[in-house]
CSV table of C-alpha atoms in Angstrom, one decimal:
chain,number,residue,atom,x,y,z
A,1282,UNK,CA,0.0,0.0,0.0
A,1283,UNK,CA,1.4,3.4,-1.0
A,1284,UNK,CA,1.3,6.3,1.4
A,1285,UNK,CA,-0.6,9.3,0.1
A,1286,UNK,CA,-2.1,12.6,1.3
A,1287,UNK,CA,-5.6,12.2,2.5
A,1288,UNK,CA,-6.3,15.9,1.8
A,1289,UNK,CA,-4.7,18.3,-0.7
A,1290,UNK,CA,-1.3,19.6,0.5
A,1291,UNK,CA,-1.4,23.4,1.1
A,1292,UNK,CA,0.8,25.5,-1.1
A,1293,UNK,CA,4.1,26.7,0.3
A,1294,UNK,CA,4.1,30.5,1.0
A,1295,UNK,CA,6.6,32.3,-1.2
A,1296,UNK,CA,8.1,35.8,-1.3
A,1297,UNK,CA,9.3,37.3,-4.5
A,1298,UNK,CA,13.0,38.0,-4.9
A,1299,UNK,CA,14.4,41.0,-6.7
A,1300,UNK,CA,16.0,39.9,-10.0
A,1301,UNK,CA,13.7,36.8,-10.3
A,1302,UNK,CA,12.7,33.7,-8.4
A,1303,UNK,CA,10.8,33.2,-5.2
A,1304,UNK,CA,11.8,32.4,-1.6
A,1305,UNK,CA,9.8,29.5,-0.1
A,1306,UNK,CA,8.9,30.3,3.6
A,1307,UNK,CA,9.4,27.6,6.3
A,1308,UNK,CA,8.8,29.6,9.5
A,1309,UNK,CA,8.4,33.2,10.7
A,1310,UNK,CA,10.2,34.3,13.9
A,1311,UNK,CA,9.4,37.7,15.3
A,1312,UNK,CA,11.3,39.9,17.8
A,1313,UNK,CA,9.4,42.0,20.3
A,1314,UNK,CA,10.6,45.3,21.8
A,1315,UNK,CA,13.8,45.5,19.8
A,1316,UNK,CA,13.8,49.3,19.5
A,1317,UNK,CA,14.2,51.2,22.8
A,1318,UNK,CA,11.7,53.8,21.9
A,1319,UNK,CA,9.0,51.2,21.1
A,1320,UNK,CA,9.8,49.3,24.3
A,1321,UNK,CA,9.1,52.4,26.2
A,1322,UNK,CA,6.0,53.1,24.1
A,1323,UNK,CA,4.7,49.7,25.1
A,1324,UNK,CA,5.3,50.3,28.8
A,1325,UNK,CA,8.5,48.3,29.1
A,1326,UNK,CA,11.8,49.3,30.5
A,1327,UNK,CA,14.4,49.9,27.7
A,1328,UNK,CA,18.0,48.8,28.5
A,1329,UNK,CA,20.5,51.6,29.0
A,1330,UNK,CA,23.4,49.6,27.5
A,1331,UNK,CA,24.1,46.3,25.7
A,1332,UNK,CA,25.2,44.9,29.0
A,1333,UNK,CA,21.7,45.4,30.4
A,1334,UNK,CA,19.8,43.9,27.4
A,1335,UNK,CA,18.9,40.6,29.1
A,1336,UNK,CA,17.1,38.2,26.6
A,1337,UNK,CA,15.2,39.2,23.5
A,1338,UNK,CA,11.4,38.5,23.3
A,1339,UNK,CA,10.4,36.1,20.6
A,1340,UNK,CA,7.1,35.0,19.2
A,1341,UNK,CA,6.1,33.3,16.0
A,1342,UNK,CA,3.6,33.8,13.1
A,1343,UNK,CA,2.4,30.9,10.9
A,1344,UNK,CA,4.1,30.9,7.4
A,1345,UNK,CA,0.7,31.2,5.8
A,1346,UNK,CA,0.2,34.6,7.4
A,1347,UNK,CA,2.4,35.9,4.6
A,1348,UNK,CA,0.8,38.5,2.2
A,1349,UNK,CA,2.6,39.4,-1.0
A,1350,UNK,CA,-0.2,40.8,-3.2
A,1351,UNK,CA,-0.4,44.2,-1.5
A,1352,UNK,CA,-3.7,43.7,0.3
A,1353,UNK,CA,-4.5,42.4,3.8
A,1354,UNK,CA,-8.1,42.1,5.1
A,1355,UNK,CA,-9.0,43.8,8.4
A,1356,UNK,CA,-9.1,40.8,10.8
A,1357,UNK,CA,-12.1,39.6,12.9
A,1358,UNK,CA,-12.2,39.9,16.7
A,1359,UNK,CA,-10.5,43.3,17.1
A,1360,UNK,CA,-11.3,47.0,17.3
A,1361,UNK,CA,-7.6,48.0,17.4
A,1362,UNK,CA,-5.6,46.7,14.5
A,1363,UNK,CA,-2.1,48.3,14.6
A,1364,UNK,CA,0.9,48.6,12.2
A,1365,UNK,CA,4.5,47.7,13.0
A,1366,UNK,CA,7.0,48.2,10.2
A,1367,UNK,CA,10.0,45.9,10.4
A,1368,UNK,CA,13.2,44.8,8.7
A,1369,UNK,CA,12.8,41.1,7.6
A,1370,UNK,CA,15.8,38.8,7.4
A,1371,UNK,CA,15.6,35.7,5.1
A,1372,UNK,CA,17.8,32.7,5.8
A,1373,UNK,CA,19.3,30.9,2.9
A,1374,UNK,CA,21.1,28.1,4.7
A,1375,UNK,CA,20.5,25.7,7.5
A,1376,UNK,CA,22.3,26.6,10.7
A,1377,UNK,CA,25.0,24.1,11.9
A,1378,UNK,CA,24.3,22.4,15.2
A,1379,UNK,CA,24.9,24.4,18.4
A,1380,UNK,CA,24.9,28.0,19.3
A,1381,UNK,CA,26.0,30.3,16.4
A,1382,UNK,CA,28.7,32.9,16.7
A,1383,UNK,CA,28.2,36.3,14.9
A,1384,UNK,CA,30.1,35.3,11.7
A,1385,UNK,CA,28.3,32.0,11.3
A,1386,UNK,CA,25.0,33.8,12.0
A,1387,UNK,CA,25.6,36.4,9.3
A,1388,UNK,CA,26.6,33.7,6.8
A,1389,UNK,CA,23.1,32.2,7.0
A,1390,UNK,CA,21.5,35.4,5.6
A,1391,UNK,CA,20.2,35.2,2.0
A,1392,UNK,CA,18.6,38.7,1.9
A,1393,UNK,CA,16.4,41.3,3.4
A,1394,UNK,CA,12.9,42.7,3.0
A,1395,UNK,CA,10.3,44.8,4.7
A,1396,UNK,CA,7.3,43.4,6.6
A,1397,UNK,CA,4.3,44.6,8.5
A,1398,UNK,CA,3.8,42.9,11.8
A,1399,UNK,CA,0.0,43.5,11.9
A,1400,UNK,CA,-1.2,43.3,15.5
A,1401,UNK,CA,-4.6,43.0,17.2
A,1402,UNK,CA,-3.4,45.3,20.0
A,1403,UNK,CA,-6.5,44.9,22.1
A,1404,UNK,CA,-6.3,41.1,22.1
A,1405,UNK,CA,-2.5,41.3,22.8
A,1406,UNK,CA,-3.1,43.7,25.7
A,1407,UNK,CA,-5.6,41.3,27.3
A,1408,UNK,CA,-3.2,38.4,26.9
A,1409,UNK,CA,-0.3,40.3,28.4
A,1410,UNK,CA,-2.5,41.4,31.4
A,1411,UNK,CA,-3.3,37.8,32.1
A,1412,UNK,CA,0.2,36.5,31.5
A,1413,UNK,CA,-0.9,34.5,28.5
A,1414,UNK,CA,0.7,34.0,25.1
A,1415,UNK,CA,0.3,36.7,22.4
A,1416,UNK,CA,-0.9,34.3,19.6
A,1417,UNK,CA,-4.4,35.8,19.2
A,1418,UNK,CA,-2.9,39.3,18.9
A,1419,UNK,CA,-0.1,38.4,16.6
A,1420,UNK,CA,-0.5,35.1,14.7
A,1421,UNK,CA,-3.7,35.5,12.7
A,1422,UNK,CA,-4.5,35.3,9.0
A,1423,UNK,CA,-2.8,37.8,6.7
A,1424,UNK,CA,-0.9,39.3,9.7
A,1425,UNK,CA,2.5,39.4,7.8
A,1426,UNK,CA,2.5,41.4,4.6
A,1427,UNK,CA,6.0,41.2,3.1
A,1428,UNK,CA,7.7,43.0,0.2
A,1429,UNK,CA,10.2,41.6,-2.2
A,1430,UNK,CA,13.5,40.4,-0.9
A,1431,UNK,CA,16.8,41.8,-2.0
A,1432,UNK,CA,20.0,39.6,-1.8
A,1433,UNK,CA,22.3,40.5,1.1
A,1434,UNK,CA,25.1,41.4,-1.3
A,1435,UNK,CA,23.0,44.2,-2.9
A,1436,UNK,CA,21.9,45.6,0.5
A,1437,UNK,CA,25.3,46.4,1.8
A,1438,UNK,CA,25.7,47.9,5.3
A,1439,UNK,CA,22.3,48.1,7.1
A,1440,UNK,CA,23.1,50.0,10.3
A,1441,UNK,CA,22.9,53.6,8.9
A,1442,UNK,CA,19.8,52.9,6.8
A,1443,UNK,CA,16.5,54.5,7.8
A,1444,UNK,CA,13.3,52.4,8.3
A,1445,UNK,CA,10.0,54.3,7.9
A,1446,UNK,CA,6.3,53.8,7.5
A,1447,UNK,CA,3.7,56.2,6.1
A,1448,UNK,CA,-0.1,55.7,6.3
A,1449,UNK,CA,-2.1,57.5,3.7
A,1450,UNK,CA,1.0,59.7,3.0
A,1451,UNK,CA,1.5,60.6,6.7
A,1452,UNK,CA,4.7,59.6,8.4
A,1453,UNK,CA,4.0,57.3,11.4
A,1454,UNK,CA,7.2,55.4,12.2
A,1455,UNK,CA,10.9,56.2,11.5
A,1456,UNK,CA,14.3,55.1,12.9
A,1457,UNK,CA,17.7,54.1,11.8
A,1458,UNK,CA,18.6,50.4,12.0
A,1459,UNK,CA,21.6,51.3,14.3
A,1460,UNK,CA,19.0,51.9,17.0
A,1461,UNK,CA,18.1,48.1,17.1
A,1462,UNK,CA,18.8,46.8,20.6
A,1463,UNK,CA,19.8,43.4,19.1
A,1464,UNK,CA,21.2,43.5,15.5
A,1465,UNK,CA,20.8,40.8,13.0
A,1466,UNK,CA,23.7,38.5,14.1
A,1467,UNK,CA,22.7,39.1,17.7
A,1468,UNK,CA,19.2,37.9,17.0
A,1469,UNK,CA,20.2,34.8,15.0
A,1470,UNK,CA,22.7,33.8,17.7
A,1471,UNK,CA,19.9,34.1,20.3
A,1472,UNK,CA,17.4,32.2,18.2
A,1473,UNK,CA,20.0,29.4,17.7
A,1474,UNK,CA,19.9,28.8,21.5
A,1475,UNK,CA,16.2,27.9,21.2
A,1476,UNK,CA,15.5,26.6,17.6
A,1477,UNK,CA,17.1,24.8,14.7
A,1478,UNK,CA,17.3,27.6,12.1
A,1479,UNK,CA,16.7,26.5,8.6
A,1480,UNK,CA,16.8,27.8,5.0
A,1481,UNK,CA,13.4,29.4,4.4
A,1482,UNK,CA,13.1,31.0,7.8
A,1483,UNK,CA,12.1,34.7,8.0
A,1484,UNK,CA,12.9,36.9,11.0
A,1485,UNK,CA,10.9,40.0,11.7
A,1486,UNK,CA,13.4,42.2,13.5
A,1487,UNK,CA,11.2,44.5,15.6
A,1488,UNK,CA,9.6,47.9,15.1
A,1489,UNK,CA,10.4,51.5,16.2
A,1490,UNK,CA,8.0,53.8,18.1
A,1491,UNK,CA,4.9,55.2,16.5
A,1492,UNK,CA,2.6,52.2,16.2
A,1493,UNK,CA,-1.0,53.2,15.8
A,1494,UNK,CA,-4.4,52.1,14.7
A,1495,UNK,CA,-5.3,51.1,11.1
A,1496,UNK,CA,-8.7,51.3,9.4
A,1497,UNK,CA,-10.0,49.6,6.3
A,1498,UNK,CA,-8.9,51.5,3.3
A,1499,UNK,CA,-5.6,52.7,4.8
A,1500,UNK,CA,-2.6,52.6,2.5
A,1501,UNK,CA,0.7,51.6,4.1
A,1502,UNK,CA,4.0,52.4,2.6
A,1503,UNK,CA,7.2,51.1,4.2
A,1504,UNK,CA,10.7,52.0,3.1
A,1505,UNK,CA,14.3,51.3,4.0
A,1506,UNK,CA,15.9,54.4,2.4
A,1507,UNK,CA,15.8,53.8,-1.4
A,1508,UNK,CA,16.7,50.1,-1.0
A,1509,UNK,CA,13.4,48.5,-0.1
A,1510,UNK,CA,9.7,49.4,-0.4
A,1511,UNK,CA,6.5,47.7,0.9
A,1512,UNK,CA,3.0,48.7,-0.2
A,1513,UNK,CA,0.0,47.3,1.5
A,1514,UNK,CA,-3.7,48.3,1.6
A,1515,UNK,CA,-5.9,47.3,4.5
A,1516,UNK,CA,-9.0,45.8,2.9
A,1517,UNK,CA,-12.5,45.6,4.4
A,1518,UNK,CA,-13.2,42.6,6.7
A,1519,UNK,CA,-14.0,39.4,4.9
A,1520,UNK,CA,-17.6,38.4,5.2
């Protein structure tokens, strides 16, 4: 008797790559409170120095939360959908066993993109107040719009680049990437202590201050200087 799927296999989510091809997504890791100004905005204490950073906050989104067609539906169950613009790191190699050092971590990176960590803030707030996981606030359908990926060799040095988000043409969020509490190699090293990182993984690196409410019809435009752009419209709720 031959093994076979008893239901159709779902398609693998894929992100377009500049210059051609697509990047199949295995898993989405997200970093919370990775800009000091956003940590303070959320009521948390921001570290005064790298020595005081402690451990980063991680959560996950399902791979099928990816949106690449420029439109995300306003989700059910919330009255406070909020935007969080983020640098996205795409891994092109499996990590070797054990904890990564910075050079080995950087070597895993295939490229970079921009993503929106859409958040049902009211549901997240309830979960946080009760000491519960953030899944209902973070890991919902179409909660991860992502733009095209650019290979790491084209991106060059990230630290001085400016991450920004406008909503309907009005600037909401802006910060240089050198303001990250944990940079890309830092985060990959920390993740390697907890997970087996693999080719196809995406890492959302955290958002600067300025998160705010979105409404159906809002047009979101994220930029990383002139290197990357993400455009996404918030569509009416599905009925």
